[in-house]
Short mmCIF file of C-alpha atoms and ligand atoms in Angstrom, two decimals:
data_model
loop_
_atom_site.label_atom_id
_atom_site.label_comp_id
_atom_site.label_asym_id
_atom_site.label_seq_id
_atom_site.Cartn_x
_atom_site.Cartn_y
_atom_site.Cartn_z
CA UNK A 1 -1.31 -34.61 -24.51
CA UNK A 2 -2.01 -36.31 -21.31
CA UNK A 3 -4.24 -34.35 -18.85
CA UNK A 4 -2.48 -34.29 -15.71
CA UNK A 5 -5.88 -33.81 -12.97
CA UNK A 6 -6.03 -30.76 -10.96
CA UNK A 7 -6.72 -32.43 -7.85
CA UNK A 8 -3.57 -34.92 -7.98
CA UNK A 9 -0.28 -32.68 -8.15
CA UNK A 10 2.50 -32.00 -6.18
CA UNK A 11 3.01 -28.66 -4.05
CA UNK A 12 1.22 -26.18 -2.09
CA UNK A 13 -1.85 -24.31 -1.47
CA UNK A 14 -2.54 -21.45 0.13
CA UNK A 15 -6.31 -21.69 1.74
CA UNK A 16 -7.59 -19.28 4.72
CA UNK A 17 -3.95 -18.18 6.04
CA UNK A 18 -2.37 -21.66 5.63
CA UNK A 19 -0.38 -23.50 3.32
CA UNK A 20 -2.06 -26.93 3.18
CA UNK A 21 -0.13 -29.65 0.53
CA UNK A 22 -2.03 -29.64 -2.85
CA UNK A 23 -4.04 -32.98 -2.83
CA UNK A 24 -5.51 -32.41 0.79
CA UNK A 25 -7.04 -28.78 -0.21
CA UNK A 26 -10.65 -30.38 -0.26
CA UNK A 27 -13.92 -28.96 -0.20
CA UNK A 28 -17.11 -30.00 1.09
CA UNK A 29 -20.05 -30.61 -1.20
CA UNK A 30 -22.34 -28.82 0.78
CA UNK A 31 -20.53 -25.58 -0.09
CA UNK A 32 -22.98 -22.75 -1.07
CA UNK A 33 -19.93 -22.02 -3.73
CA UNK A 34 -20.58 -25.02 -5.41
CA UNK A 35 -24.26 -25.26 -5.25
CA UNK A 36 -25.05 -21.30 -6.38
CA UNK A 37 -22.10 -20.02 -7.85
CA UNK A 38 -20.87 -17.80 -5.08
CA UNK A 39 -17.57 -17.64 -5.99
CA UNK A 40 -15.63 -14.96 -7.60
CA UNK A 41 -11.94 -15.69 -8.64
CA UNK A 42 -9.00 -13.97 -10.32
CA UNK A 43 -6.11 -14.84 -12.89
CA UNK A 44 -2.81 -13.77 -12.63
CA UNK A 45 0.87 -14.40 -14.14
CA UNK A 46 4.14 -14.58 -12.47
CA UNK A 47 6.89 -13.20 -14.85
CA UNK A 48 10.81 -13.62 -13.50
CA UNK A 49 9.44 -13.86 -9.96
CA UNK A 50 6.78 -10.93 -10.22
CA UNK A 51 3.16 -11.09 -10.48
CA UNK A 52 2.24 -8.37 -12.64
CA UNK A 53 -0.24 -5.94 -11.72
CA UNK A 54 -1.24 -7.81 -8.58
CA UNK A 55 -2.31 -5.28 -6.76
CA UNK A 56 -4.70 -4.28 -9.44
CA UNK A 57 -5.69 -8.52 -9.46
CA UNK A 58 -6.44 -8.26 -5.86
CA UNK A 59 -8.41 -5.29 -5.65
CA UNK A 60 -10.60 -6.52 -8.34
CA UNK A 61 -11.04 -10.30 -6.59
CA UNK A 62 -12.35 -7.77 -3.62
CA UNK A 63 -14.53 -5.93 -5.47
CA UNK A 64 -15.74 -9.08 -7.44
CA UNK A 65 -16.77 -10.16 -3.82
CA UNK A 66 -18.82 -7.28 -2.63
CA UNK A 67 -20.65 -6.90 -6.10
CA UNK A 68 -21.79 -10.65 -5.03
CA UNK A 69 -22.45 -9.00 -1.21
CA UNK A 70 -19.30 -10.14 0.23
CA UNK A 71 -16.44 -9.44 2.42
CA UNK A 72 -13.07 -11.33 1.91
CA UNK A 73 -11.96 -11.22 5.34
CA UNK A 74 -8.32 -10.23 4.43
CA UNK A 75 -7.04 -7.16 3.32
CA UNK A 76 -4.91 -6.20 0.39
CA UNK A 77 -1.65 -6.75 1.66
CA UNK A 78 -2.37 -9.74 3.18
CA UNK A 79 -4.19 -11.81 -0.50
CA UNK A 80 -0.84 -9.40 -2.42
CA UNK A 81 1.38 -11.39 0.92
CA UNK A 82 -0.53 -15.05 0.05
CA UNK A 83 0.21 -14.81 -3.83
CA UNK A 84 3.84 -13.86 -3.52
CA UNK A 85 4.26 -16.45 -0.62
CA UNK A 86 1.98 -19.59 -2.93
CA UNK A 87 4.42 -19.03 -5.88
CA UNK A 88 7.36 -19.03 -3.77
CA UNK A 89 6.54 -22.14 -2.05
CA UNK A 90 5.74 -23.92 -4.98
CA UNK A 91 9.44 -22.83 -6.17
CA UNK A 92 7.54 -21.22 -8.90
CA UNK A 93 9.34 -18.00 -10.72
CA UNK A 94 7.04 -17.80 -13.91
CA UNK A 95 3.38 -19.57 -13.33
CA UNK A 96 -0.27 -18.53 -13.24
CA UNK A 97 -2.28 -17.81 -9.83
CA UNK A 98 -5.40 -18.32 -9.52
CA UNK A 99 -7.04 -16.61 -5.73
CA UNK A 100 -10.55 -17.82 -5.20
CA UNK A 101 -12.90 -16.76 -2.69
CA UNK A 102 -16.21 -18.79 -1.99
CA UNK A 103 -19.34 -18.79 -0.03
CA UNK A 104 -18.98 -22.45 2.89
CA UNK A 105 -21.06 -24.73 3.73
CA UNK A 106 -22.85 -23.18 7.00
CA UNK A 107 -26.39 -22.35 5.10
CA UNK A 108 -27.59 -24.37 1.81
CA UNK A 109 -30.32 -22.13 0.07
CA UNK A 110 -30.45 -19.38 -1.96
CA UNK A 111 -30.02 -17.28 1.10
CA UNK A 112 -26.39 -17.34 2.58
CA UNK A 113 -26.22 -14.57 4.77
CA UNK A 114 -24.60 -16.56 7.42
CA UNK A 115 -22.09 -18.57 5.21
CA UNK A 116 -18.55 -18.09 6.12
CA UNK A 117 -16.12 -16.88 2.89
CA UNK A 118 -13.14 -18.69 2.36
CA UNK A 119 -9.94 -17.82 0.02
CA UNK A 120 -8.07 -20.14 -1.30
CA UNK A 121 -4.88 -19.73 -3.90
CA UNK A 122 -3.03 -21.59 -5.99
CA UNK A 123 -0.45 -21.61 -8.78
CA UNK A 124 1.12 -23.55 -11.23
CA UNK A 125 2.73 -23.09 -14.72
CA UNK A 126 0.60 -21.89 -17.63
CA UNK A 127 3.24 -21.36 -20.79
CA UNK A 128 2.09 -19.10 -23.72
CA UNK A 129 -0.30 -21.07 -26.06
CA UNK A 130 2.08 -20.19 -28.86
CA UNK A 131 5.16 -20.82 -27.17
CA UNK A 132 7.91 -19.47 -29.74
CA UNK A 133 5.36 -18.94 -32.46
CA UNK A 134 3.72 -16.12 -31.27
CA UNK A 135 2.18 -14.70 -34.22
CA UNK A 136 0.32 -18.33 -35.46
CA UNK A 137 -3.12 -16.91 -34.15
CA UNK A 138 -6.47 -18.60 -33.19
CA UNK A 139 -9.41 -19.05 -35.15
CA UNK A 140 -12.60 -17.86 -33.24
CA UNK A 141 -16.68 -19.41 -33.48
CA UNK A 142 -19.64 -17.11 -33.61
CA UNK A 143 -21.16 -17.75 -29.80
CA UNK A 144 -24.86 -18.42 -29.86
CA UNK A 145 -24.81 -16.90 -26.12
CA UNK A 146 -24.82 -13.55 -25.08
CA UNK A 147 -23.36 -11.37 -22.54
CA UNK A 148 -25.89 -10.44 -20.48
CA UNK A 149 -26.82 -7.15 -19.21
CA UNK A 150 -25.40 -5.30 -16.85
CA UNK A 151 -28.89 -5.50 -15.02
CA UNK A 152 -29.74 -9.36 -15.62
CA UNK A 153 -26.07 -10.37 -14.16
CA UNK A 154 -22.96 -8.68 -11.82
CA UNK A 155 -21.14 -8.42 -15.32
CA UNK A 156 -18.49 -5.89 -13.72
CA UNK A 157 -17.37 -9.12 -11.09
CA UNK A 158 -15.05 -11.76 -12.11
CA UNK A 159 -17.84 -14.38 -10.49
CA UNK A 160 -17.84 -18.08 -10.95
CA UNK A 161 -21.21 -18.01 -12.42
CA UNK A 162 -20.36 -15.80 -15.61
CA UNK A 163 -18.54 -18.15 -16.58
CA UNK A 164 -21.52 -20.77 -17.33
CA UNK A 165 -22.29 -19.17 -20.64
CA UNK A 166 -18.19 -18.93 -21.46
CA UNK A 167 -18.18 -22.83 -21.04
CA UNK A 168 -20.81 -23.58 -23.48
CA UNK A 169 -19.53 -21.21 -25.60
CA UNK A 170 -16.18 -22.30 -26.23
CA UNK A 171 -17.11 -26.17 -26.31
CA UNK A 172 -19.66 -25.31 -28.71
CA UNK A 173 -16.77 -23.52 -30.66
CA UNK A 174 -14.23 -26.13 -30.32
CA UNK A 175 -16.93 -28.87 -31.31
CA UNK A 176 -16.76 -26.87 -34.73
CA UNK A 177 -12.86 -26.58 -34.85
CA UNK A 178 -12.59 -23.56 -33.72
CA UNK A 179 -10.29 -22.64 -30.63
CA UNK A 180 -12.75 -19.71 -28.76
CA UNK A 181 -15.86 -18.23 -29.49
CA UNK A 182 -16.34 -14.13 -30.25
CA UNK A 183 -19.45 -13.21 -28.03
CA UNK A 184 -21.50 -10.87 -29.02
CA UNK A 185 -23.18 -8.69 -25.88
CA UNK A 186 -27.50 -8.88 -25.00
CA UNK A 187 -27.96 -5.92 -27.82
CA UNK A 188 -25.96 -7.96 -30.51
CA UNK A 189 -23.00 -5.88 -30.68
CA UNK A 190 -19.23 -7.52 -30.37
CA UNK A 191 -18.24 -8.04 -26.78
CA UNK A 192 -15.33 -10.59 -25.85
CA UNK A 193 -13.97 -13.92 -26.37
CA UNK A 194 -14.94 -16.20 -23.50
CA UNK A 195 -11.56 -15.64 -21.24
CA UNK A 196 -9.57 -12.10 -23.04
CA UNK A 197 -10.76 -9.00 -24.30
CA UNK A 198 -11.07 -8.25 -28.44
CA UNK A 199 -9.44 -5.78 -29.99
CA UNK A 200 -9.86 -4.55 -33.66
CA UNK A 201 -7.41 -2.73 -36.32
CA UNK A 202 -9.68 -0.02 -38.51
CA UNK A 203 -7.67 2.17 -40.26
CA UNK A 204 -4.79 1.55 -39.10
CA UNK A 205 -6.20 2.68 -36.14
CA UNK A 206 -7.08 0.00 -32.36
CA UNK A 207 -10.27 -0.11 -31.50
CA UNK A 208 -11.81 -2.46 -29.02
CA UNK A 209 -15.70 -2.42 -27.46
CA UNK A 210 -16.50 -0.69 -24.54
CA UNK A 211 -16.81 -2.70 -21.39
CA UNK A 212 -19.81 -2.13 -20.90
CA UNK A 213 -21.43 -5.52 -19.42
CA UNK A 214 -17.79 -7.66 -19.32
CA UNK A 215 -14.56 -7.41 -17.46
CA UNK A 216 -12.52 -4.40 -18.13
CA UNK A 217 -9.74 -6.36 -18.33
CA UNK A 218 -6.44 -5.60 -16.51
CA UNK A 219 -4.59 -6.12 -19.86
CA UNK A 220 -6.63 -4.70 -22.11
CA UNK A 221 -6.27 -1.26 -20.23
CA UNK A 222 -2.38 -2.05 -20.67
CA UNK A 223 -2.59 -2.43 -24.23
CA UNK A 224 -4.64 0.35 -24.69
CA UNK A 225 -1.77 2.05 -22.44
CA UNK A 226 0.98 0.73 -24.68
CA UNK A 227 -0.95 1.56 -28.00
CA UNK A 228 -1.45 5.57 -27.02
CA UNK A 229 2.69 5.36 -25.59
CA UNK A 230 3.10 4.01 -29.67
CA UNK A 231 0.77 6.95 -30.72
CA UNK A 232 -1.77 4.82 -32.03
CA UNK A 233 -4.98 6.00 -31.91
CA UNK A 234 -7.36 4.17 -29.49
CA UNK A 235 -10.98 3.91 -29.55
CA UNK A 236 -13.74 2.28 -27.49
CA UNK A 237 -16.61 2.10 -28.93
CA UNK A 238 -19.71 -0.15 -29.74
CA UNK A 239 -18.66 -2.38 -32.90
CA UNK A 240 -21.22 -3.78 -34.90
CA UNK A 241 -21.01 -7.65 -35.74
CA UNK A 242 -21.01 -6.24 -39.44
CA UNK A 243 -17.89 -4.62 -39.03
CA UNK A 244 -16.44 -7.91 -38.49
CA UNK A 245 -15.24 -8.36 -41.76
CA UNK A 246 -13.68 -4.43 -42.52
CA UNK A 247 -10.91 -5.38 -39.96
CA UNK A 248 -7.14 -5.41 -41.10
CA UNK A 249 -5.93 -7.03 -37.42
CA UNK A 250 -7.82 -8.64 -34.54
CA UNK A 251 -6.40 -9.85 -31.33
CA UNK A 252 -7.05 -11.12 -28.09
CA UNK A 253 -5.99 -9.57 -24.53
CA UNK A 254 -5.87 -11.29 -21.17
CA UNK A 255 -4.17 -12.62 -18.15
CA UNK A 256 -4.12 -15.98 -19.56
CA UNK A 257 -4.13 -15.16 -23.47
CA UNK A 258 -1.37 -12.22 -23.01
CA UNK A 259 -1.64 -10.97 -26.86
CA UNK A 260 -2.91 -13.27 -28.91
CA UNK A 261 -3.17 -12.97 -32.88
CA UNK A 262 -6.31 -14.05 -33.98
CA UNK A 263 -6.55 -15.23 -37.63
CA UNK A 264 -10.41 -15.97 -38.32
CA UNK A 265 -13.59 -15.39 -37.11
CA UNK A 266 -16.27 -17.29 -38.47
CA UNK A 267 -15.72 -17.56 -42.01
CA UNK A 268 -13.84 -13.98 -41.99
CA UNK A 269 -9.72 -14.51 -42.35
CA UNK A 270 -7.25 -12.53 -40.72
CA UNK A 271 -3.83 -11.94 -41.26
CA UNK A 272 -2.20 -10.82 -38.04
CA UNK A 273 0.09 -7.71 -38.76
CA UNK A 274 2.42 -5.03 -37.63
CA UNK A 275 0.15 -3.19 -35.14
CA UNK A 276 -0.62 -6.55 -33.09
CA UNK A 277 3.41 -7.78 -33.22
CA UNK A 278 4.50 -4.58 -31.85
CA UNK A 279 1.74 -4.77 -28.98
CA UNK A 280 2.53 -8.70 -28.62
CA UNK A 281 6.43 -7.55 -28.33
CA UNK A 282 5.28 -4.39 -26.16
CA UNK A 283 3.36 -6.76 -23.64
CA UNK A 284 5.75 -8.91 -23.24
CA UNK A 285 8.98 -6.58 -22.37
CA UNK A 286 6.47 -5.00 -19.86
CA UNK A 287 5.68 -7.80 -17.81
CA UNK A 288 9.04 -9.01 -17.56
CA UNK A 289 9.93 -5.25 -16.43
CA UNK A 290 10.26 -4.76 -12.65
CA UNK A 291 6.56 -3.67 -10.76
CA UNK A 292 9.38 -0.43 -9.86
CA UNK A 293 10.40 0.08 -14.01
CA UNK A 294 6.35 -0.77 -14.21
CA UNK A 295 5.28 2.18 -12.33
CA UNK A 296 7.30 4.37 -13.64
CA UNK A 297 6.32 3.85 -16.52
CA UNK A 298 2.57 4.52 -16.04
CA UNK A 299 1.70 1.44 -18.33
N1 LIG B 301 -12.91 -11.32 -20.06
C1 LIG B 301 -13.04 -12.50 -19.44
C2 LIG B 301 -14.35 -13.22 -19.53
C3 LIG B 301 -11.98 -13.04 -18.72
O1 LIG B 301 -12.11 -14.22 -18.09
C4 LIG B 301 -10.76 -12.34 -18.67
C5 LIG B 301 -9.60 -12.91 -17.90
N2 LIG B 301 -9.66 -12.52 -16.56
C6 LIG B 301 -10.67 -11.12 -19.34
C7 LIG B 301 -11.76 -10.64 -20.04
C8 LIG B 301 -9.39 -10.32 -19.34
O2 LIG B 301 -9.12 -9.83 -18.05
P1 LIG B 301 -7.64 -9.58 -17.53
O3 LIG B 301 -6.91 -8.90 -18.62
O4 LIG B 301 -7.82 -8.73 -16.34
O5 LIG B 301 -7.05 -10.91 -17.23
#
């Protein structure tokens, strides 16, 4: 399949309060984003013209700032305003968006106290990776590297930097054949794959680790939501890399990865079953649902 670059499309981005076409949104070199990683980002889908949980997306790219020590200098309703209004433009109705917010180019050292912070968005359409076969699954590498600690990194942030490790992860994965890598977390306990959230089926019952040095991911707290409304039982817990192979199900959860089977790890098979095609259908009648049915819902 033929890469099409990310720097040469058509359509529109939105960056600091204006919509500037897509190939001139540039960025200096000398940005302290670039240089140090002081960038935090978020990862959102547009389903029939609504971004799900956005509010929850942009409260979290805030957050994600001030763990790093900054301020996005707009509010809520204003980044909530700049999403809706990006898709639009780009006569997007289903599409991914991707808000980033980044440290300029006014200081270049490790101190950046007077660096200006900057927001950009943009959006563009990310299908399912399964497209009509939903339930094919993906086949998952053993990561050499580890989550770090929640005191060696700002694991609760969605920041640029985090993602260093996920990188070499998953092209060390995918150099072996696999298409993402399980991480394990700094004690050697099962943590994530490098972009979604893992979730496990024990006993017929849905377990998944607790979040305790990566993202609490916006859709793994609605599957978790949609499991208990199925009266599954849920349970976080620690999961040791030895349990690996007791598992009936395992499956992925994120923005990007929506519910995705998973069918090995390692050397361990998987056969992805009833409890992870009745989340898979769950997740996807709720996102298409209004944010109104969404809410009322509670899920
Ligand atoms: N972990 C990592 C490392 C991620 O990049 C993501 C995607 N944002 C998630 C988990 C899942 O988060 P969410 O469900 O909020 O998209």
């Amino acid at each position: 399949m033929a890469l099409i670059p990310f720097d040469d499309r058509d359509g529109w981005i939105w960056w600091d309060g204006a919509m500037v076409p897509w190939r001139d949104a540039k960025l200096h070199v000398l940005s302290h984003g670039l240089h140090y990683a002081s960038g935090v980002f978020e990862g959102e889908r547009c389903y029939a013209g609504n971004i799900f949980k956005l509010r929850e997306h942009t409260e979290r790219l805030i957050q994600s700032g001030r763990i790093l020590g900054f301020e996005i200098p707009y509010t809520a309703e204003e980044i909530d305003a700049a999403c809706i209004e990006v898709v639009r433009r780009n006569g997007l109705t289903d599409a991914y968006i991707r808000p980033i917010a980044w440290r300029g180019s006014e200081q270049l050292a490790v101190s950046a106290q007077q660096t200006t912070i900057h927001l950009a968005i943009a959006t563009w359409g990310w299908p399912n990776l399964f497209g009509d076969n939903r339930m094919k699954g993906v086949r998952l590498g053993m990561a050499k590297w580890k989550r770090p600690a929640p005191d060696t990194a700002p694991t609760a942030s969605k920041a640029a930097g985090l993602y260093m490790i996920g990188t070499l992860s998953k092209h060390a994965a995918e150099a072996e054949g696999f298409d993402d890598a399980m991480m394990l977390d700094y004690k050697g306990d099962v943590a994530e794959a490098t972009g979604a959230n893992a979730f496990f089926v024990f006993d017929g019952e849905v377990h998944t680790p607790t979040p305790a040095c990566f993202l609490d991911g916006i859709t793994r707290r609605t599957v978790m939501r949609l499991a208990k409304n199925r009266q599954m039982k849920v349970v976080e817990r620690t999961i040791k890399v030895e349990e690996l192979p007791r598992a009936t199900e395992v499956f992925l959860a994120g923005t990007a990865a929506e519910v995705t089977p998973v069918r090995a790890i390692g050397e361990h098979s998987y056969t992805p079953g009833a409890i992870t095609e009745t989340l898979l259908a769950d997740y996807e009648a709720l996102v298409r649902m209004s944010p109104d049915e969404v809410a009322k819902r509670a899920a």
